[in-house]
Each structure stands twice: as C-alpha cells, then as structure tokens.
Amino acid sequence: MLSREEIEEREDALLAPYALRSKFSKGRRFAEARHEFRPDFQRDKERITYSTAFRRLEYKTQVFVNHEGDHYRTRLTHTLEVSLIARSIARTLNVNEDLVEAIALAHDLGHSPFGHAGESALNELMANNGGFEHNLQSLRIVEELEDCYAQFPGLNLTWEVREGLKKHAPDRMNALEFDIVDVADEIAYNAHDLNDGLRSNYLTIDQIKELKIWQRIEPEITGKPFGVSYLTNAKATRNLVNAQVVDIISNTTNNIKRSSIKTVEDLTKIFVEIVCFSTNIAGEIEELKRFLFRELYKHPKVMHMNDNARDVISTLFKTYELQPENMPLYFQKKMSEWGRQRVICDYIAGMTDRYAHKEFDRLKTSL
Ligand code: MG
C-alpha cells in the first residue's frame, strides 16, 4: 500500500518542473488533518463530485433546455467532457491531472438554470446588489453554499482549486493547469454545440460547409446509404475535438520552449499566453464561434426558450422578494447575513431547470 507521502513523491518525480504539486499546495482555509493515502487535489475532486451542486448539473441546461430531448448535452455531460479533454491535455503536457480534473468538475457548478439566459436574467435582477456571474458563483458554492460539513462552510478546497475557478479574474495566478481547463471548456462547447445544433436541425451541414474549419475536420463519409448525416455529424464532432486538442498541445509545447518556461515561478513572471491555439486554427475557431452565435444561440427557437427562462426567473425572484417565507428556512435565516437579494439569487441560481419550473407553477398564482 502506498501512503499519501509516497504518492506525492511519485507525482513530484514524474511531473514537469512547471506543474503544480499536491505536496506544495498552499493548503485549505480551515485546517484539516491530511488524508492517509489521498493527496489534496485528488481529495478535492472527490469532494466536488459528491457535492449536491454537482448532482444538480444533470438537470441544468447547456444550450438546449433539459426537457427538449434526451440526447442533448446537459451541464453535467458538458462538465464531464471538459474534464476528459482537460485531463487529456494535462497528461500529455505532463502537468497536474488531479488539479485540472478538480477545477474542471467544479467549473460550471455556479450556473443558474436555463444556461446563459438564466444567468443574464439573474444578473439584471441583481444589478444594484453586486450582479451575478457564474464563475464567481462556482467559487461561492465551494467556499460558502455547499452545506455538508459541520466544521466549515463549503467544501474547504485547496487554494489552488479555488484560484483555478477564478476565470477572468485579473489577479489570478498564472498556471498551466488553470489555462488548460479554460481552453478545454472552449474546445468542448465549440464541438458539442455544433453537434447538438446539427442534431436538432437548427443548423444544417450545407451551412457549415461554408466554414473554413470544415475542410480541416474532413467529415465527409461516403458509401453509407443510411444515416449519412448522423455519422457525418458524429465524425465532424470527434475530429473537431481532436483537431483543437492536438493544436493546443503542440502550440503550448512550442510556447513553453519559446518563453523558456522551466519552473512554476517562471509562469508567474510572463505576460504572454502559453496555452493557446496556433494562429492558423485560431482564426477558423473564431469564425466557427461567430457562426454558432449567429445561427444557433440566436436561433428563433433558442431565443424563444430564453424568453421563457427570463419569465420564470424574474417571477421567482419577485415572488421571493415579497414572500421570502416561500424559500427554505436555511435561506430565510441567511438573509440578515447576506442580504435578501443575494440569498434569493443564491437560491434561484442553485435550482435545476425542472425545479425552477415546478416552483414557478406553484408560486405564479400567489402574486
Ligand atoms: Mg463550461
């Protein structure tokens, strides 16, 4: 049997010198005894997976509302795809796979129901009270809102995992592991939004053929009399993930050499991007994103779902403002500490799509 110390030694010996290491973690906010055989980042990813917020991801919208069909991505399947992609990149670049996995598994915990439509509705409702943003909410969930330990609020994760969740924060430490999760998120949604878009027939292969990236991912399948479009879609998605991952790995490797990155400290002293696409594919990905934005995220049927989501969220918000007794006792009690609006926002943000609908049906008559 290996002890935690032995597993940490093995990690230290094997990882690249610029990888973050469990044994050098800056630790947890509240002191805890360390585990007999699980290093801290491994323990963190397990805490995240066992959390209530993680289980709720199954019933939260990615782009297509949860009840639209059983084969579309949900927040949970998106999260698992991000984790797989991020781990694959981390393993190949020989940086900390456990840390990357922990951050990936937690990166979307803070998403409200109904995807970005839900997020922007909550942000508007919170305009005078600090706003709402899903990355900050992911951090708030792991630091404050998860309630399963008597000794501390949240999950008491290591400093590194929490720092990794601060996407877009200007003062976030520079680490390859953090950037790998950010780019894996992008790789995953570029590919699966294309896949779900084609599956739903909101997008057509004829439209996508106009994009430069189509040539790169060579999805044409010949000689199949049945199911050609389905197989083409599946192949295009696989190839798109692979093309992006291969490019990130090779371009990042070149950037590490070019910037002479030798240690974790070296990364904190540079101001150029290390984990990024090569210029060639970057332009094609930008074109794909503009296309998805125009043709999928702004598709009339998606916009209709979004209008509906806004209605549900603003009705819930206004009802709880007037009648906070409709929230569970735990949230009512927190109002004096966090403020009424923040508590309402936390409560709604935590809901799954189907629970938000259920609450909407229950409460719409009480206004
Ligand atoms: Mg994401």
Short mmCIF file of C-alpha atoms and ligand atoms in Angstrom, two decimals:
data_model
loop_
_atom_site.label_atom_id
_atom_site.label_comp_id
_atom_site.label_asym_id
_atom_site.label_seq_id
_atom_site.Cartn_x
_atom_site.Cartn_y
_atom_site.Cartn_z
CA MET A 1 0.00 0.00 0.00
CA LEU A 2 1.25 3.46 -0.89
CA SER A 3 0.96 6.25 1.66
CA ARG A 4 -0.08 9.78 0.67
CA GLU A 5 3.53 10.88 1.08
CA GLU A 6 4.68 8.15 -1.31
CA ILE A 7 2.03 9.07 -3.88
CA GLU A 8 3.08 12.72 -3.59
CA GLU A 9 6.73 11.75 -4.06
CA ARG A 10 5.80 9.83 -7.17
CA GLU A 11 3.83 12.81 -8.50
CA ASP A 12 6.76 15.11 -7.75
CA ALA A 13 9.22 12.84 -9.53
CA LEU A 14 7.09 12.38 -12.65
CA LEU A 15 5.54 15.79 -13.36
CA ALA A 16 7.13 18.54 -15.45
CA PRO A 17 9.00 21.13 -13.35
CA TYR A 18 6.39 23.81 -14.21
CA ALA A 19 3.46 21.68 -12.95
CA LEU A 20 1.76 22.44 -9.63
CA ARG A 21 2.25 19.75 -6.99
CA SER A 22 -0.09 18.47 -4.29
CA LYS A 23 2.65 18.43 -1.68
CA PHE A 24 3.36 22.15 -2.23
CA SER A 25 -0.30 23.20 -2.04
CA LYS A 26 -0.91 26.43 -0.14
CA GLY A 27 -3.50 24.45 1.79
CA ARG A 28 -7.08 24.92 2.91
CA ARG A 29 -8.86 27.86 4.55
CA PHE A 30 -9.76 25.78 7.59
CA ALA A 31 -7.04 23.46 8.88
CA GLU A 32 -7.79 19.76 8.48
CA ALA A 33 -5.84 16.57 9.03
CA ARG A 34 -4.48 15.34 5.72
CA HIS A 35 -5.66 12.01 4.36
CA GLU A 36 -3.82 8.77 4.86
CA PHE A 37 -3.46 7.96 1.15
CA ARG A 38 -5.28 10.62 -0.91
CA PRO A 39 -3.29 13.71 -1.95
CA ASP A 40 -5.13 17.03 -1.54
CA PHE A 41 -6.09 17.70 -5.18
CA GLN A 42 -7.46 14.17 -5.52
CA ARG A 43 -9.47 14.69 -2.36
CA ASP A 44 -10.81 17.96 -3.76
CA LYS A 45 -12.09 16.41 -6.99
CA GLU A 46 -13.85 13.74 -4.94
CA ARG A 47 -15.45 16.33 -2.64
CA ILE A 48 -16.73 18.21 -5.69
CA THR A 49 -18.20 15.08 -7.27
CA TYR A 50 -20.00 14.16 -4.04
CA SER A 51 -21.49 17.66 -3.67
CA THR A 52 -25.18 18.48 -4.09
CA ALA A 53 -24.40 21.22 -6.60
CA PHE A 54 -22.62 18.66 -8.80
CA ARG A 55 -25.63 16.32 -8.85
CA ARG A 56 -27.88 19.20 -9.86
CA LEU A 57 -25.83 19.76 -13.04
CA GLU A 58 -27.70 16.82 -14.57
CA TYR A 59 -30.88 18.87 -14.83
CA LYS A 60 -29.40 22.18 -15.91
CA THR A 61 -29.39 23.49 -19.46
CA GLN A 62 -26.26 23.75 -21.57
CA VAL A 63 -27.77 25.32 -24.72
CA PHE A 64 -30.85 23.17 -25.20
CA VAL A 65 -33.33 23.21 -22.35
CA ASN A 66 -33.22 19.99 -20.39
CA HIS A 67 -36.58 18.61 -21.48
CA GLU A 68 -36.04 19.28 -25.22
CA GLY A 69 -34.55 15.83 -25.77
CA ASP A 70 -32.59 13.13 -24.02
CA HIS A 71 -29.57 13.24 -26.31
CA TYR A 72 -28.52 16.87 -25.91
CA ARG A 73 -25.72 17.98 -23.60
CA THR A 74 -26.63 18.99 -20.11
CA ARG A 75 -24.37 20.91 -17.74
CA LEU A 76 -23.32 17.57 -16.30
CA THR A 77 -22.32 15.90 -19.56
CA HIS A 78 -20.61 19.14 -20.65
CA THR A 79 -18.67 19.15 -17.37
CA LEU A 80 -17.57 15.53 -17.89
CA GLU A 81 -16.47 16.33 -21.45
CA VAL A 82 -14.45 19.33 -20.23
CA SER A 83 -12.86 17.14 -17.59
CA LEU A 84 -11.88 14.46 -20.12
CA ILE A 85 -10.43 16.98 -22.58
CA ALA A 86 -8.58 18.90 -19.86
CA ARG A 87 -7.11 15.70 -18.41
CA SER A 88 -6.01 14.52 -21.81
CA ILE A 89 -4.17 17.81 -22.42
CA ALA A 90 -2.72 17.87 -18.89
CA ARG A 91 -1.48 14.30 -19.10
CA THR A 92 0.23 14.91 -22.43
CA LEU A 93 1.84 18.14 -21.22
CA ASN A 94 2.82 16.32 -18.00
CA VAL A 95 1.17 18.76 -15.61
CA ASN A 96 -1.13 18.03 -12.67
CA GLU A 97 -4.06 15.93 -13.87
CA ASP A 98 -5.83 15.74 -10.49
CA LEU A 99 -5.78 19.52 -10.13
CA VAL A 100 -7.08 20.02 -13.67
CA GLU A 101 -9.83 17.46 -13.07
CA ALA A 102 -10.93 19.11 -9.82
CA ILE A 103 -11.19 22.56 -11.45
CA ALA A 104 -12.99 21.13 -14.50
CA LEU A 105 -15.54 19.28 -12.38
CA ALA A 106 -16.31 22.46 -10.42
CA HIS A 107 -16.06 25.00 -13.24
CA ASP A 108 -19.80 25.20 -14.01
CA LEU A 109 -21.28 24.48 -10.57
CA GLY A 110 -22.35 28.12 -10.40
CA HIS A 111 -24.53 28.06 -13.49
CA SER A 112 -28.13 29.07 -12.91
CA PRO A 113 -30.98 27.12 -14.53
CA PHE A 114 -31.59 27.77 -18.26
CA GLY A 115 -27.97 28.42 -19.25
CA HIS A 116 -26.83 31.90 -20.23
CA ALA A 117 -30.38 33.24 -20.49
CA GLY A 118 -30.86 32.41 -16.81
CA GLU A 119 -27.52 33.96 -15.94
CA SER A 120 -28.22 37.26 -17.68
CA ALA A 121 -31.74 37.45 -16.15
CA LEU A 122 -30.27 37.00 -12.66
CA ASN A 123 -27.51 39.50 -13.40
CA GLU A 124 -30.09 42.14 -14.35
CA LEU A 125 -32.20 41.42 -11.27
CA MET A 126 -29.05 41.79 -9.14
CA ALA A 127 -27.82 44.94 -10.94
CA ASN A 128 -27.95 47.06 -7.76
CA ASN A 129 -26.70 44.32 -5.48
CA GLY A 130 -23.42 43.15 -6.94
CA GLY A 131 -24.70 41.33 -10.05
CA PHE A 132 -24.50 37.64 -10.86
CA GLU A 133 -21.78 35.81 -12.77
CA HIS A 134 -21.50 32.01 -12.95
CA ASN A 135 -17.72 31.75 -12.41
CA LEU A 136 -17.92 33.77 -9.20
CA GLN A 137 -20.92 31.68 -8.19
CA SER A 138 -18.95 28.43 -8.67
CA LEU A 139 -16.43 29.81 -6.19
CA ARG A 140 -19.20 30.91 -3.84
CA ILE A 141 -20.69 27.41 -3.90
CA VAL A 142 -17.45 25.67 -2.95
CA GLU A 143 -16.48 28.31 -0.38
CA GLU A 144 -19.83 29.07 1.21
CA LEU A 145 -23.02 27.48 -0.06
CA GLU A 146 -22.38 23.72 0.00
CA ASP A 147 -23.52 22.62 3.40
CA CYS A 148 -22.31 19.14 4.26
CA TYR A 149 -19.52 19.63 6.81
CA ALA A 150 -20.10 20.67 10.41
CA GLN A 151 -16.60 22.13 10.78
CA PHE A 152 -16.71 24.67 7.93
CA PRO A 153 -18.91 26.22 5.24
CA GLY A 154 -18.49 24.99 1.67
CA LEU A 155 -16.12 22.20 0.69
CA ASN A 156 -12.93 23.72 2.13
CA LEU A 157 -10.98 23.07 -1.08
CA THR A 158 -7.30 23.81 -1.55
CA TRP A 159 -6.17 27.30 -2.52
CA GLU A 160 -5.11 26.09 -5.99
CA VAL A 161 -8.52 24.68 -6.95
CA ARG A 162 -10.27 27.87 -5.79
CA GLU A 163 -7.74 30.03 -7.63
CA GLY A 164 -8.32 27.96 -10.77
CA LEU A 165 -12.03 28.71 -10.58
CA LYS A 166 -11.40 32.47 -10.75
CA LYS A 167 -11.71 32.56 -14.53
CA HIS A 168 -11.43 36.13 -15.87
CA ALA A 169 -10.12 37.47 -12.53
CA PRO A 170 -7.27 39.84 -13.44
CA ASP A 171 -5.22 38.84 -10.39
CA ARG A 172 -5.50 35.07 -10.89
CA MET A 173 -2.17 33.31 -10.61
CA ASN A 174 -0.72 32.11 -13.90
CA ALA A 175 -0.65 28.30 -14.02
CA LEU A 176 -0.84 25.93 -16.97
CA GLU A 177 -3.42 23.81 -15.14
CA PHE A 178 -5.85 26.77 -14.90
CA ASP A 179 -5.49 27.74 -18.55
CA ILE A 180 -5.91 24.12 -19.66
CA VAL A 181 -9.36 23.93 -18.05
CA ASP A 182 -10.40 27.26 -19.62
CA VAL A 183 -9.37 26.12 -23.08
CA ALA A 184 -10.89 22.63 -22.60
CA ASP A 185 -14.20 24.33 -21.83
CA GLU A 186 -13.97 26.20 -25.13
CA ILE A 187 -12.95 23.08 -27.08
CA ALA A 188 -15.86 21.14 -25.60
CA TYR A 189 -18.57 23.68 -26.31
CA ASN A 190 -17.37 24.52 -29.82
CA ALA A 191 -17.67 20.85 -30.73
CA HIS A 192 -20.81 19.89 -28.84
CA ASP A 193 -22.78 22.98 -29.79
CA LEU A 194 -22.06 22.13 -33.41
CA ASN A 195 -23.10 18.51 -32.72
CA ASP A 196 -26.30 19.42 -30.83
CA GLY A 197 -27.08 22.15 -33.38
CA LEU A 198 -26.95 19.64 -36.25
CA ARG A 199 -28.84 17.01 -34.29
CA SER A 200 -31.68 19.47 -33.65
CA ASN A 201 -31.73 20.58 -37.32
CA TYR A 202 -31.35 24.20 -36.16
CA LEU A 203 -28.11 24.01 -38.14
CA THR A 204 -27.60 22.23 -41.46
CA ILE A 205 -24.50 20.64 -42.94
CA ASP A 206 -24.87 22.87 -46.01
CA GLN A 207 -24.48 25.96 -43.79
CA ILE A 208 -21.45 24.57 -42.00
CA LYS A 209 -19.72 23.56 -45.22
CA GLU A 210 -19.10 27.26 -45.79
CA LEU A 211 -16.82 27.39 -42.72
CA LYS A 212 -13.07 27.05 -43.15
CA ILE A 213 -12.78 24.62 -40.25
CA TRP A 214 -14.95 22.10 -42.14
CA GLN A 215 -12.05 21.38 -44.51
CA ARG A 216 -9.77 20.70 -41.57
CA ILE A 217 -12.08 18.23 -39.87
CA GLU A 218 -12.84 16.32 -43.12
CA PRO A 219 -16.13 14.85 -42.05
CA GLU A 220 -17.36 13.55 -45.41
CA ILE A 221 -18.41 9.94 -45.22
CA THR A 222 -19.08 8.12 -48.45
CA GLY A 223 -20.51 4.72 -49.27
CA LYS A 224 -23.08 4.69 -46.46
CA PRO A 225 -26.61 4.60 -47.84
CA PHE A 226 -28.29 5.17 -44.47
CA GLY A 227 -27.60 7.56 -41.64
CA VAL A 228 -25.00 9.57 -43.53
CA SER A 229 -25.86 12.85 -41.88
CA TYR A 230 -25.85 11.30 -38.41
CA LEU A 231 -22.47 9.67 -38.97
CA THR A 232 -21.12 12.84 -40.58
CA ASN A 233 -22.15 14.83 -37.54
CA ALA A 234 -20.55 12.32 -35.17
CA LYS A 235 -17.33 12.22 -37.17
CA ALA A 236 -17.17 16.02 -37.51
CA THR A 237 -17.54 16.37 -33.74
CA ARG A 238 -14.79 13.84 -32.98
CA ASN A 239 -12.46 15.41 -35.48
CA LEU A 240 -13.19 18.92 -34.26
CA VAL A 241 -12.34 17.97 -30.65
CA ASN A 242 -9.20 16.18 -31.82
CA ALA A 243 -8.03 19.00 -34.12
CA GLN A 244 -8.36 21.55 -31.31
CA VAL A 245 -6.69 19.32 -28.69
CA VAL A 246 -3.78 18.39 -30.97
CA ASP A 247 -3.24 22.05 -31.86
CA ILE A 248 -3.34 23.19 -28.21
CA ILE A 249 -0.82 20.53 -27.16
CA SER A 250 1.66 21.30 -29.91
CA ASN A 251 1.29 25.08 -29.74
CA THR A 252 1.57 25.10 -25.93
CA THR A 253 4.69 22.91 -26.12
CA ASN A 254 6.23 25.40 -28.56
CA ASN A 255 5.25 28.35 -26.35
CA ILE A 256 6.81 26.72 -23.28
CA LYS A 257 10.07 26.35 -25.19
CA ARG A 258 9.93 29.81 -26.76
CA SER A 259 9.33 31.52 -23.40
CA SER A 260 11.91 29.28 -21.66
CA ILE A 261 9.43 28.16 -19.01
CA LYS A 262 11.34 25.96 -16.56
CA THR A 263 9.51 26.38 -13.26
CA VAL A 264 6.14 27.32 -11.74
CA GLU A 265 7.68 30.72 -10.85
CA ASP A 266 8.65 31.36 -14.49
CA LEU A 267 4.96 31.26 -15.40
CA THR A 268 4.15 33.99 -12.90
CA LYS A 269 6.68 36.34 -14.50
CA ILE A 270 5.48 36.25 -18.10
CA PHE A 271 2.64 38.12 -19.72
CA VAL A 272 2.21 36.22 -22.98
CA GLU A 273 -0.34 33.46 -23.42
CA ILE A 274 1.14 29.97 -23.21
CA VAL A 275 -1.92 27.76 -23.50
CA CYS A 276 -3.49 28.95 -26.75
CA PHE A 277 -4.28 27.88 -30.30
CA SER A 278 -1.86 28.44 -33.17
CA THR A 279 -2.74 31.43 -35.36
CA ASN A 280 -3.93 29.19 -38.16
CA ILE A 281 -6.66 27.33 -36.33
CA ALA A 282 -7.47 30.27 -34.03
CA GLY A 283 -8.96 32.20 -36.98
CA GLU A 284 -11.04 29.20 -38.02
CA ILE A 285 -12.31 28.70 -34.47
CA GLU A 286 -13.27 32.37 -34.24
CA GLU A 287 -15.22 32.00 -37.49
CA LEU A 288 -16.99 28.90 -36.09
CA LYS A 289 -17.86 30.76 -32.87
CA ARG A 290 -19.30 33.72 -34.76
CA PHE A 291 -21.32 31.27 -36.83
CA LEU A 292 -22.64 29.44 -33.73
CA PHE A 293 -23.51 32.73 -32.08
CA ARG A 294 -25.44 33.97 -35.11
CA GLU A 295 -27.11 30.74 -36.21
CA LEU A 296 -27.55 28.69 -33.04
CA TYR A 297 -27.53 30.88 -29.92
CA LYS A 298 -29.66 33.47 -31.75
CA HIS A 299 -31.88 30.90 -33.47
CA PRO A 300 -35.55 31.94 -33.04
CA LYS A 301 -36.39 28.71 -31.21
CA VAL A 302 -33.46 29.11 -28.81
CA MET A 303 -34.42 32.78 -28.30
CA HIS A 304 -37.97 31.67 -27.50
CA MET A 305 -36.66 29.26 -24.84
CA ASN A 306 -34.57 32.12 -23.47
CA ASP A 307 -37.60 34.47 -23.19
CA ASN A 308 -39.43 31.77 -21.30
CA ALA A 309 -36.44 31.30 -18.97
CA ARG A 310 -36.34 35.04 -18.20
CA ASP A 311 -40.03 35.00 -17.30
CA VAL A 312 -39.60 32.08 -14.92
CA ILE A 313 -36.54 33.57 -13.20
CA SER A 314 -37.89 37.08 -12.79
CA THR A 315 -41.25 35.81 -11.50
CA LEU A 316 -39.49 33.61 -8.95
CA PHE A 317 -37.19 36.45 -7.89
CA LYS A 318 -40.01 38.93 -7.39
CA THR A 319 -42.15 36.41 -5.52
CA TYR A 320 -39.37 35.56 -3.04
CA GLU A 321 -38.68 39.27 -2.57
CA LEU A 322 -42.26 39.81 -1.45
CA GLN A 323 -42.71 36.41 0.22
CA PRO A 324 -39.36 35.08 1.45
CA GLU A 325 -41.27 32.53 3.54
CA ASN A 326 -41.59 30.58 0.28
CA MET A 327 -37.87 29.80 0.45
CA PRO A 328 -36.47 27.01 2.67
CA LEU A 329 -35.68 28.02 6.24
CA TYR A 330 -31.91 27.79 5.66
CA PHE A 331 -32.11 30.61 3.07
CA GLN A 332 -34.53 32.71 5.10
CA LYS A 333 -32.10 32.62 8.02
CA LYS A 334 -29.20 33.74 5.83
CA MET A 335 -30.99 36.95 4.77
CA SER A 336 -29.73 39.01 7.72
CA GLU A 337 -26.14 37.95 6.97
CA TRP A 338 -26.00 38.13 3.14
CA GLY A 339 -28.91 40.44 2.30
CA ARG A 340 -32.29 39.46 0.93
CA GLN A 341 -31.41 39.82 -2.77
CA ARG A 342 -28.18 37.82 -2.54
CA VAL A 343 -29.96 34.99 -0.75
CA ILE A 344 -32.73 34.91 -3.35
CA CYS A 345 -30.12 34.94 -6.11
CA ASP A 346 -28.21 32.05 -4.48
CA TYR A 347 -31.40 30.06 -4.06
CA ILE A 348 -32.58 30.54 -7.65
CA ALA A 349 -29.10 30.03 -9.11
CA GLY A 350 -28.90 26.65 -7.37
CA MET A 351 -32.14 25.40 -8.93
CA THR A 352 -32.31 22.88 -11.74
CA ASP A 353 -34.43 23.79 -14.79
CA ARG A 354 -37.19 21.43 -13.74
CA TYR A 355 -37.26 22.63 -10.13
CA ALA A 356 -37.45 26.26 -11.30
CA HIS A 357 -40.44 25.33 -13.48
CA LYS A 358 -42.07 23.48 -10.58
CA GLU A 359 -41.61 26.48 -8.27
CA PHE A 360 -42.90 28.80 -10.99
CA ASP A 361 -46.10 26.71 -11.32
CA ARG A 362 -46.53 26.62 -7.55
CA LEU A 363 -45.96 30.34 -6.99
CA LYS A 364 -47.38 32.10 -10.04
CA THR A 365 -50.84 32.18 -8.50
CA SER A 366 -49.62 33.70 -5.23
CA LEU A 367 -48.51 37.04 -6.74
MG MG B 1 -18.35 25.25 -19.18
#
